[in-house]
Short mmCIF file of C-alpha atoms in Angstrom, two decimals:
data_model
loop_
_atom_site.label_atom_id
_atom_site.label_comp_id
_atom_site.label_asym_id
_atom_site.label_seq_id
_atom_site.Cartn_x
_atom_site.Cartn_y
_atom_site.Cartn_z
CA ALA A 959 54.29 88.27 92.66
CA ASP A 960 56.53 90.81 91.27
CA THR A 961 55.23 92.09 87.93
CA SER A 962 57.75 94.74 87.31
CA PRO A 963 59.60 94.37 84.04
CA ILE A 964 63.10 93.12 83.72
CA LEU A 965 65.34 95.65 82.29
CA GLU A 966 68.17 94.89 80.03
CA PRO A 967 71.14 97.24 79.72
CA GLY A 968 70.67 99.98 77.09
CA VAL A 969 66.83 99.34 76.75
CA ASP A 970 64.37 101.91 78.07
CA ALA A 971 61.62 100.64 80.16
CA VAL A 972 58.06 100.83 78.65
CA PRO A 973 55.29 100.74 81.17
CA THR A 974 52.73 97.88 80.63
CA LEU A 975 49.25 97.42 81.97
CA PRO A 976 47.85 94.10 82.98
CA VAL A 977 45.26 92.52 80.65
CA VAL A 978 42.03 91.61 82.46
CA ALA A 979 39.17 89.91 80.68
CA ALA A 980 35.94 91.67 81.18
CA VAL A 981 33.27 89.42 82.38
CA THR A 982 29.77 90.45 82.76
CA ASP A 983 26.90 88.53 84.41
CA ASP A 984 24.60 88.97 81.38
CA GLU A 985 26.69 87.16 78.56
CA PRO A 986 27.11 83.36 78.39
CA THR A 987 30.44 81.80 78.07
CA ALA A 988 31.24 80.89 74.36
CA ARG A 989 31.72 77.11 73.33
CA PRO A 990 35.00 76.11 72.06
CA ARG A 991 35.06 75.98 68.21
CA ARG A 992 37.59 73.14 68.25
CA ARG A 993 35.03 70.40 69.25
CA ARG A 994 32.76 71.22 66.22
CA SER A 995 35.49 70.86 63.78
CA LEU A 996 36.64 67.61 65.24
CA ALA A 997 33.11 66.10 64.69
CA LEU A 998 33.07 67.28 61.12
CA ARG A 999 36.52 65.88 60.43
CA PHE A 1000 35.57 62.59 61.99
CA GLY A 1001 32.37 62.27 59.90
CA ALA A 1002 34.06 63.13 56.70
CA SER A 1003 36.82 60.71 57.42
CA PHE A 1004 34.32 57.86 58.10
CA VAL A 1005 32.44 58.50 54.85
CA LEU A 1006 35.71 58.67 52.91
CA GLY A 1007 36.87 55.48 54.55
CA ALA A 1008 33.68 53.72 53.83
CA LEU A 1009 33.75 54.75 50.19
CA LEU A 1010 37.31 53.69 49.97
CA ALA A 1011 36.58 50.28 51.44
CA VAL A 1012 33.63 49.88 48.99
CA GLY A 1013 35.78 50.90 46.11
CA ILE A 1014 38.56 48.54 47.16
CA GLY A 1015 36.08 45.74 47.56
CA ALA A 1016 34.34 46.50 44.23
CA GLY A 1017 37.77 46.54 42.58
CA ALA A 1018 38.74 43.25 44.09
CA LEU A 1019 35.40 41.68 42.98
CA TYR A 1020 35.81 43.16 39.57
CA ALA A 1021 39.35 41.81 39.34
CA TRP A 1022 38.17 38.48 40.60
CA GLY A 1023 35.37 38.34 37.92
CA GLN A 1024 37.64 39.35 35.15
CA GLN A 1025 39.80 36.26 35.65
CA TYR A 1026 36.67 34.27 34.64
CA ASP A 1027 35.90 36.33 31.52
CA GLY A 1028 35.05 33.77 28.85
CA ARG A 1029 34.78 30.99 31.45
CA VAL A 1030 31.99 29.51 33.51
CA LEU A 1031 31.90 30.89 37.05
CA PRO A 1032 32.96 28.62 39.86
CA GLY A 1033 30.09 26.66 41.51
CA VAL A 1034 28.13 26.12 38.24
CA ARG A 1035 27.07 22.51 37.58
CA ILE A 1036 25.02 20.73 34.91
CA GLY A 1037 23.29 17.98 36.79
CA SER A 1038 26.18 16.44 38.76
CA THR A 1039 28.82 17.66 36.34
CA ASP A 1040 31.01 20.53 37.62
CA ILE A 1041 32.04 22.87 34.85
CA GLY A 1042 33.07 25.92 36.95
CA GLY A 1043 36.15 27.73 35.66
CA LEU A 1044 36.07 25.99 32.18
CA THR A 1045 36.10 27.74 28.88
CA ARG A 1046 33.23 27.18 26.43
CA GLU A 1047 35.18 24.51 24.54
CA GLN A 1048 36.28 22.74 27.73
CA ALA A 1049 32.74 22.80 29.10
CA ALA A 1050 31.46 21.44 25.81
CA GLY A 1051 33.84 18.53 26.17
CA ALA A 1052 32.79 17.85 29.72
CA ILE A 1053 29.09 17.84 28.67
CA ALA A 1054 29.78 15.43 25.87
CA ASN A 1055 31.60 13.05 28.19
CA ALA A 1056 28.96 13.23 30.86
CA TYR A 1057 25.86 12.92 28.50
CA GLY A 1058 27.21 10.96 25.54
CA TRP A 1059 24.94 8.10 26.51
CA LEU A 1060 21.88 10.05 25.31
CA GLY A 1061 22.78 9.02 21.78
CA THR A 1062 22.81 5.27 22.53
CA GLY A 1063 19.42 3.62 21.94
CA GLN A 1064 16.79 3.13 19.30
CA ILE A 1065 13.14 3.79 18.31
CA ALA A 1066 11.24 0.59 17.48
CA LEU A 1067 8.15 1.21 15.34
CA THR A 1068 5.61 -1.43 14.63
CA GLY A 1069 3.74 -1.04 11.34
CA PRO A 1070 0.17 -2.19 10.49
CA ASP A 1071 1.43 -5.53 9.20
CA ASP A 1072 3.39 -6.19 12.38
CA GLN A 1073 6.70 -5.33 10.75
CA THR A 1074 9.25 -3.53 12.94
CA THR A 1075 11.40 -0.63 11.79
CA THR A 1076 14.18 0.81 14.03
CA ILE A 1077 15.65 4.27 14.06
CA SER A 1078 18.78 4.78 16.18
CA TYR A 1079 19.02 7.75 18.63
CA ALA A 1080 22.26 8.64 16.93
CA GLY A 1081 20.59 8.60 13.60
CA VAL A 1082 18.38 11.47 14.59
CA GLY A 1083 21.17 13.24 16.39
CA ARG A 1084 19.93 12.78 19.97
CA GLY A 1085 22.26 14.18 22.65
CA PRO A 1086 22.71 16.94 25.18
CA ASP A 1087 21.55 20.35 24.09
CA THR A 1088 25.06 21.53 24.36
CA THR A 1089 24.57 25.05 22.89
CA ALA A 1090 21.64 25.87 25.17
CA LEU A 1091 23.45 24.45 28.23
CA LEU A 1092 26.65 26.39 27.52
CA ASP A 1093 24.77 29.60 26.96
CA ALA A 1094 22.93 29.13 30.35
CA ALA A 1095 26.15 28.19 32.21
CA LEU A 1096 28.15 31.15 30.89
CA ALA A 1097 25.25 33.45 31.83
CA ALA A 1098 24.99 32.10 35.38
CA GLY A 1099 25.72 35.00 37.75
CA ARG A 1100 26.14 37.45 34.91
CA GLN A 1101 23.20 39.74 34.41
CA GLY A 1102 24.80 42.05 31.90
CA ASP A 1103 24.95 45.02 34.35
CA LEU A 1104 28.29 45.73 35.98
CA PHE A 1105 27.05 46.24 39.54
CA ALA A 1106 24.57 43.34 39.30
CA ASN A 1107 27.46 41.17 38.21
CA LEU A 1108 29.57 42.29 41.16
CA ILE A 1109 26.97 40.81 43.36
CA GLY A 1110 25.61 37.95 41.33
CA ALA A 1111 29.05 36.31 40.35
CA PRO A 1112 30.32 35.92 43.94
CA ARG A 1113 26.97 34.63 45.08
CA VAL A 1114 27.08 31.83 42.50
CA ALA A 1115 30.59 31.07 43.48
CA ILE A 1116 29.58 30.84 47.11
CA ASP A 1117 26.11 29.30 46.99
CA GLY A 1118 26.63 27.28 43.74
CA MET A 1119 24.12 26.86 40.86
CA THR A 1120 22.98 23.58 39.33
CA LEU A 1121 21.42 23.61 35.85
CA ASP A 1122 19.16 20.83 34.61
CA ALA A 1123 20.52 18.89 31.67
CA ALA A 1124 18.54 19.46 28.43
CA VAL A 1125 18.20 17.03 25.56
CA ALA A 1126 18.01 17.83 21.92
CA TYR A 1127 17.80 16.11 18.62
CA ASP A 1128 17.62 16.90 14.87
CA ARG A 1129 13.97 17.30 13.99
CA ASP A 1130 14.72 17.34 10.30
CA ARG A 1131 16.56 14.05 10.52
CA LEU A 1132 13.66 12.51 12.41
CA ALA A 1133 11.15 13.80 9.84
CA ALA A 1134 13.26 12.36 7.05
CA ALA A 1135 13.43 8.94 8.72
CA VAL A 1136 9.64 8.94 9.25
CA ALA A 1137 9.11 9.83 5.59
CA ASP A 1138 11.32 6.94 4.46
CA LEU A 1139 9.25 4.62 6.74
CA ALA A 1140 6.05 5.99 5.26
CA ALA A 1141 7.27 5.22 1.77
CA THR A 1142 7.44 1.55 2.65
CA LEU A 1143 4.06 1.39 4.42
CA ASP A 1144 1.74 3.68 2.55
CA GLU A 1145 -0.66 2.08 0.11
CA ALA A 1146 -2.84 4.01 -2.37
CA PRO A 1147 -6.53 3.22 -2.36
CA VAL A 1148 -7.86 1.29 -5.38
CA ASP A 1149 -11.00 2.55 -7.11
CA ALA A 1150 -13.75 0.22 -8.13
CA ALA A 1151 -13.94 -0.30 -11.88
CA VAL A 1152 -16.22 -1.83 -14.53
CA SER A 1153 -14.75 -3.63 -17.53
CA ALA A 1154 -16.25 -5.29 -20.63
CA GLY A 1155 -16.16 -9.09 -20.64
CA GLU A 1156 -16.90 -11.73 -23.14
CA GLY A 1157 -20.34 -12.15 -24.66
CA ALA A 1158 -21.43 -8.51 -24.18
CA THR A 1159 -21.15 -8.71 -20.36
CA PHE A 1160 -19.53 -6.42 -17.87
CA SER A 1161 -17.72 -7.25 -14.57
CA VAL A 1162 -16.85 -5.20 -11.52
CA SER A 1163 -13.48 -4.94 -9.89
CA PRO A 1164 -14.12 -4.05 -6.23
CA ALA A 1165 -12.54 -1.04 -4.52
CA SER A 1166 -10.07 -1.28 -1.63
CA ASP A 1167 -9.03 1.16 1.05
CA GLY A 1168 -5.52 2.63 1.16
CA ARG A 1169 -3.49 3.71 4.11
CA ALA A 1170 -0.94 6.44 4.95
CA VAL A 1171 1.39 6.90 7.84
CA ASP A 1172 0.34 9.86 9.99
CA GLN A 1173 3.78 11.42 9.84
CA ALA A 1174 3.01 14.60 11.69
CA GLY A 1175 1.30 12.56 14.43
CA LEU A 1176 4.20 10.17 14.76
CA VAL A 1177 6.77 12.95 15.01
CA ALA A 1178 4.69 14.74 17.59
CA ALA A 1179 4.28 11.56 19.66
CA LEU A 1180 8.07 10.91 19.57
CA ASP A 1181 9.17 14.48 20.38
CA PRO A 1182 8.49 14.57 24.13
CA ARG A 1183 10.08 11.16 24.66
CA LEU A 1184 13.24 12.05 22.72
CA THR A 1185 13.73 15.28 24.65
CA ALA A 1186 13.12 13.77 28.08
CA LEU A 1187 16.31 13.03 30.08
CA GLY A 1188 14.82 9.92 31.65
CA THR A 1189 13.74 8.11 28.43
CA PRO A 1190 15.02 4.60 28.29
CA ASP A 1191 17.38 3.36 25.62
CA SER A 1192 14.47 1.94 23.58
CA ILE A 1193 11.18 3.55 22.54
CA ALA A 1194 8.59 1.13 21.40
CA MET A 1195 5.65 2.67 19.49
CA ALA A 1196 2.94 1.61 17.01
CA VAL A 1197 3.01 3.52 13.75
CA PRO A 1198 -0.22 5.68 13.50
CA VAL A 1199 -1.94 5.00 10.21
CA ILE A 1200 -4.70 6.95 8.43
CA SER A 1201 -7.19 4.98 6.29
CA LEU A 1202 -7.65 6.38 2.76
CA SER A 1203 -11.02 5.81 1.04
CA PRO A 1204 -11.13 5.11 -2.71
CA ALA A 1205 -12.65 7.78 -4.92
CA VAL A 1206 -14.99 5.31 -6.55
CA ALA A 1207 -16.79 2.79 -4.19
CA THR A 1208 -17.73 -0.80 -5.16
CA ALA A 1209 -21.44 0.08 -4.81
CA SER A 1210 -21.07 2.87 -7.43
CA ALA A 1211 -19.41 0.47 -9.85
CA GLU A 1212 -22.07 -2.17 -9.36
CA SER A 1213 -24.83 0.37 -10.05
CA ALA A 1214 -23.06 1.40 -13.20
CA LYS A 1215 -22.72 -2.18 -14.33
CA GLU A 1216 -26.43 -2.84 -13.93
CA ALA A 1217 -27.27 0.18 -15.99
CA ALA A 1218 -24.82 -0.94 -18.69
CA ASP A 1219 -26.36 -4.39 -18.79
CA ARG A 1220 -29.82 -2.90 -19.41
CA MET A 1221 -28.33 -0.59 -22.12
CA ALA A 1222 -26.52 -3.40 -23.89
CA ALA A 1223 -29.55 -5.73 -24.28
CA ASP A 1224 -30.80 -6.38 -27.91
CA VAL A 1225 -32.53 -3.38 -29.59
CA VAL A 1226 -35.49 -4.46 -31.70
CA ILE A 1227 -36.51 -2.10 -34.57
CA ALA A 1228 -40.09 -2.68 -35.61
CA ARG A 1229 -42.28 -1.60 -38.49
CA GLY A 1230 -45.62 -3.27 -38.67
CA ASP A 1231 -45.17 -6.98 -38.95
CA ASP A 1232 -41.43 -6.49 -39.84
CA SER A 1233 -38.68 -6.25 -37.21
CA TRP A 1234 -34.96 -6.07 -37.16
CA THR A 1235 -32.62 -6.70 -34.22
CA ILE A 1236 -29.41 -4.88 -33.26
CA SER A 1237 -27.67 -7.48 -31.05
CA SER A 1238 -26.18 -6.82 -27.63
CA ALA A 1239 -22.85 -7.80 -29.04
CA SER A 1240 -22.94 -4.67 -31.25
CA ILE A 1241 -24.07 -2.37 -28.52
CA ALA A 1242 -21.89 -3.42 -25.65
CA PRO A 1243 -18.64 -2.27 -27.26
CA LEU A 1244 -20.17 1.22 -27.63
CA ILE A 1245 -20.48 1.62 -23.76
CA SER A 1246 -17.77 3.04 -21.55
CA PHE A 1247 -17.76 4.46 -18.02
CA SER A 1248 -17.06 7.87 -16.57
CA THR A 1249 -16.62 9.00 -13.02
CA ASP A 1250 -18.00 12.32 -11.61
CA GLY A 1251 -16.33 14.37 -8.99
CA ASP A 1252 -18.37 12.85 -6.25
CA GLY A 1253 -17.19 9.37 -7.11
CA SER A 1254 -20.36 8.21 -8.83
CA MET A 1255 -19.77 6.14 -11.92
CA THR A 1256 -21.97 6.07 -14.94
CA PRO A 1257 -22.15 4.21 -18.28
CA VAL A 1258 -21.62 6.41 -21.35
CA LEU A 1259 -22.76 5.61 -24.97
CA ASP A 1260 -20.51 6.25 -27.93
CA GLU A 1261 -23.23 7.58 -30.21
CA SER A 1262 -20.99 7.66 -33.26
CA GLY A 1263 -20.63 3.93 -32.94
CA LEU A 1264 -24.30 3.64 -34.00
CA ASP A 1265 -23.49 5.01 -37.56
CA PRO A 1266 -21.96 1.82 -39.00
CA ILE A 1267 -24.74 -0.24 -37.40
CA LEU A 1268 -27.37 1.85 -39.08
CA GLU A 1269 -25.56 1.63 -42.43
CA THR A 1270 -25.83 -2.15 -42.17
CA LEU A 1271 -29.53 -1.94 -41.07
CA ALA A 1272 -30.64 0.44 -43.85
CA PRO A 1273 -30.63 -2.08 -46.75
CA ASP A 1274 -32.62 -4.55 -44.59
CA VAL A 1275 -35.34 -1.94 -43.93
CA LYS A 1276 -35.46 -0.66 -47.48
CA GLN A 1277 -38.16 -2.12 -49.73
CA THR A 1278 -39.80 -1.07 -53.07
CA VAL A 1279 -43.36 -0.21 -53.26
CA ARG A 1280 -45.79 -2.83 -54.77
CA ASN A 1281 -49.27 -2.27 -56.03
CA ALA A 1282 -52.28 -4.71 -55.91
CA GLY A 1283 -53.79 -5.83 -59.25
CA LEU A 1284 -57.18 -6.54 -60.89
CA GLU A 1285 -57.69 -9.63 -63.03
CA LEU A 1286 -60.48 -11.09 -65.04
CA VAL A 1287 -61.11 -14.72 -63.99
CA GLY A 1288 -64.03 -16.73 -65.35
CA GLY A 1289 -65.76 -13.69 -66.59
CA ARG A 1290 -65.48 -11.53 -63.48
CA VAL A 1291 -62.90 -9.14 -62.07
CA VAL A 1292 -60.98 -10.26 -58.94
CA ALA A 1293 -58.28 -8.56 -56.87
CA THR A 1294 -54.82 -10.15 -57.17
CA GLY A 1295 -51.39 -9.69 -55.57
CA ALA A 1296 -50.42 -8.15 -52.27
CA SER A 1297 -49.66 -4.51 -52.12
CA ARG A 1298 -46.96 -3.05 -49.82
CA GLU A 1299 -45.38 0.29 -48.98
CA GLY A 1300 -42.13 1.47 -50.26
CA ARG A 1301 -39.70 2.67 -47.52
CA THR A 1302 -36.07 3.83 -46.87
CA LEU A 1303 -34.56 4.19 -43.49
CA GLU A 1304 -34.23 7.76 -42.10
CA VAL A 1305 -30.83 7.33 -40.58
CA ALA A 1306 -30.62 10.56 -38.41
CA GLY A 1307 -34.15 9.97 -36.96
CA MET A 1308 -33.51 6.29 -36.41
CA LYS A 1309 -30.27 7.10 -34.57
CA SER A 1310 -32.06 9.55 -32.25
CA ALA A 1311 -34.84 7.01 -31.54
CA ILE A 1312 -32.25 4.33 -30.56
CA ILE A 1313 -30.34 6.80 -28.35
CA GLY A 1314 -33.65 7.74 -26.59
CA GLU A 1315 -34.33 4.05 -25.98
CA LEU A 1316 -30.87 3.49 -24.50
CA ALA A 1317 -31.18 6.58 -22.32
CA ALA A 1318 -34.43 5.29 -20.88
CA ARG A 1319 -32.78 1.98 -20.18
CA HIS A 1320 -30.02 3.80 -18.39
CA THR A 1321 -32.54 5.33 -15.94
CA GLY A 1322 -34.11 1.98 -15.24
CA ALA A 1323 -36.75 1.47 -17.92
CA ALA A 1324 -37.30 -1.99 -19.32
CA ALA A 1325 -36.33 -2.60 -22.97
CA GLN A 1326 -39.04 -1.78 -25.56
CA PRO A 1327 -39.17 -2.18 -29.40
CA VAL A 1328 -38.14 0.96 -31.25
CA GLU A 1329 -40.42 2.02 -34.09
CA ALA A 1330 -38.48 2.32 -37.37
CA VAL A 1331 -38.04 5.82 -38.66
CA VAL A 1332 -38.56 5.49 -42.41
CA LYS A 1333 -39.57 7.53 -45.41
CA VAL A 1334 -42.72 5.80 -46.85
CA VAL A 1335 -43.97 5.57 -50.45
CA GLU A 1336 -47.57 4.33 -50.39
CA PRO A 1337 -48.87 2.04 -53.15
CA LYS A 1338 -51.18 3.45 -55.76
CA LEU A 1339 -53.55 0.46 -55.42
CA THR A 1340 -53.64 -1.31 -52.14
CA LEU A 1341 -55.08 -4.81 -51.97
CA ALA A 1342 -57.93 -3.44 -49.89
CA ASP A 1343 -58.82 -0.95 -52.58
CA ALA A 1344 -58.51 -3.64 -55.24
CA LYS A 1345 -60.96 -5.94 -53.37
CA ALA A 1346 -63.39 -3.07 -52.93
CA PHE A 1347 -63.25 -2.12 -56.67
CA ALA A 1348 -63.35 -5.67 -58.12
CA PRO A 1349 -67.13 -6.40 -57.55
CA LYS A 1350 -68.07 -3.16 -59.10
CA MET A 1351 -66.26 -3.87 -62.34
CA LYS A 1352 -67.53 -5.84 -65.36
CA MET A 1353 -66.20 -6.69 -68.80
CA ILE A 1354 -67.62 -4.41 -71.57
CA SER A 1355 -65.44 -5.76 -74.40
CA ASP A 1356 -62.37 -7.76 -75.30
CA TYR A 1357 -59.92 -7.87 -78.07
CA SER A 1358 -57.23 -10.25 -79.27
CA ILE A 1359 -53.86 -9.71 -80.88
CA PHE A 1360 -52.27 -12.33 -82.98
CA TYR A 1361 -48.59 -12.46 -83.57
CA TRP A 1362 -46.85 -14.36 -86.38
CA VAL A 1363 -44.13 -16.66 -85.27
CA ILE A 1364 -41.23 -16.38 -87.58
#
């Protein structure tokens, strides 16, 4: 082909040389740079597209979740009741309508005397555990973390979530109802007692056991039945009762009575051939009964009550001293008269001796005479001395005195 330049008028021709690429046999042919840039652009575009798709999807899910803010997510049920999409207040109403029957029924409690007391379910506030159910329903599909919620919320809406119904009641109201029941059934134990009767005798009033409702046990037994969804509309149960023992048993009172009977027997005060009796009618009123911490009963003597008794006894014990005599009879001396000691009652000593005797009887000893505690004045001449002196005596003189009778 003709490679000569085309000349235009008025323009000088410039000679040109043909451009020839130099190709050597030792150098490889270079790859086109255009292909590499296309791969990078495609990869970047793919990543950006994927991120854009994820962002759009996440935004859509977030926007979808936001429309249920403050509402239960779709697909959430309590038992067979669908509460999806409802506000807390609306869901509470739906729960009340569906489970209001939980407050219909009663507890029938049979006491120890076969009397029956009823407590209504409504009286203890039995019904659905609305607060706990609403908390669980509103938390369904919401984990608190934004990204977890983006996954959990749609999953609940697609797959659904069924929550088990929960039952609640007012434990304070149940405890109060049980306490009211106990007030009508509880009986205090009666202690045995000993009382003074007529004729210086004592009598025993026997003890009797009491009873108390096991309030804690009854509440514990009712709790699982009141919180069970399948509990029937009537719960029948026997009232658990605890037996209460008296502080003083009958045997203790009988033992104390026996000791009191021994103590109250007549007390005989003796001095030689003389004796004086303090009657049981005087001693019995001085005896009372005390109870120790272990429930044992014992008779107690009022020692001060002996003082007036001894004041009455003292004149009877008191006697003046008397001496024997010597008398001339038929020309010989003989002993005459009976001598005796003089004595007065030692009140303090006598009181101690009586207390000792009664204490011995308390422990089981048989009654014994009590030696009189007296202050003695001996005669100057006893009859025995007079009889010993008389044979040794003889008359050595006599004299007479005459008196004029005016």
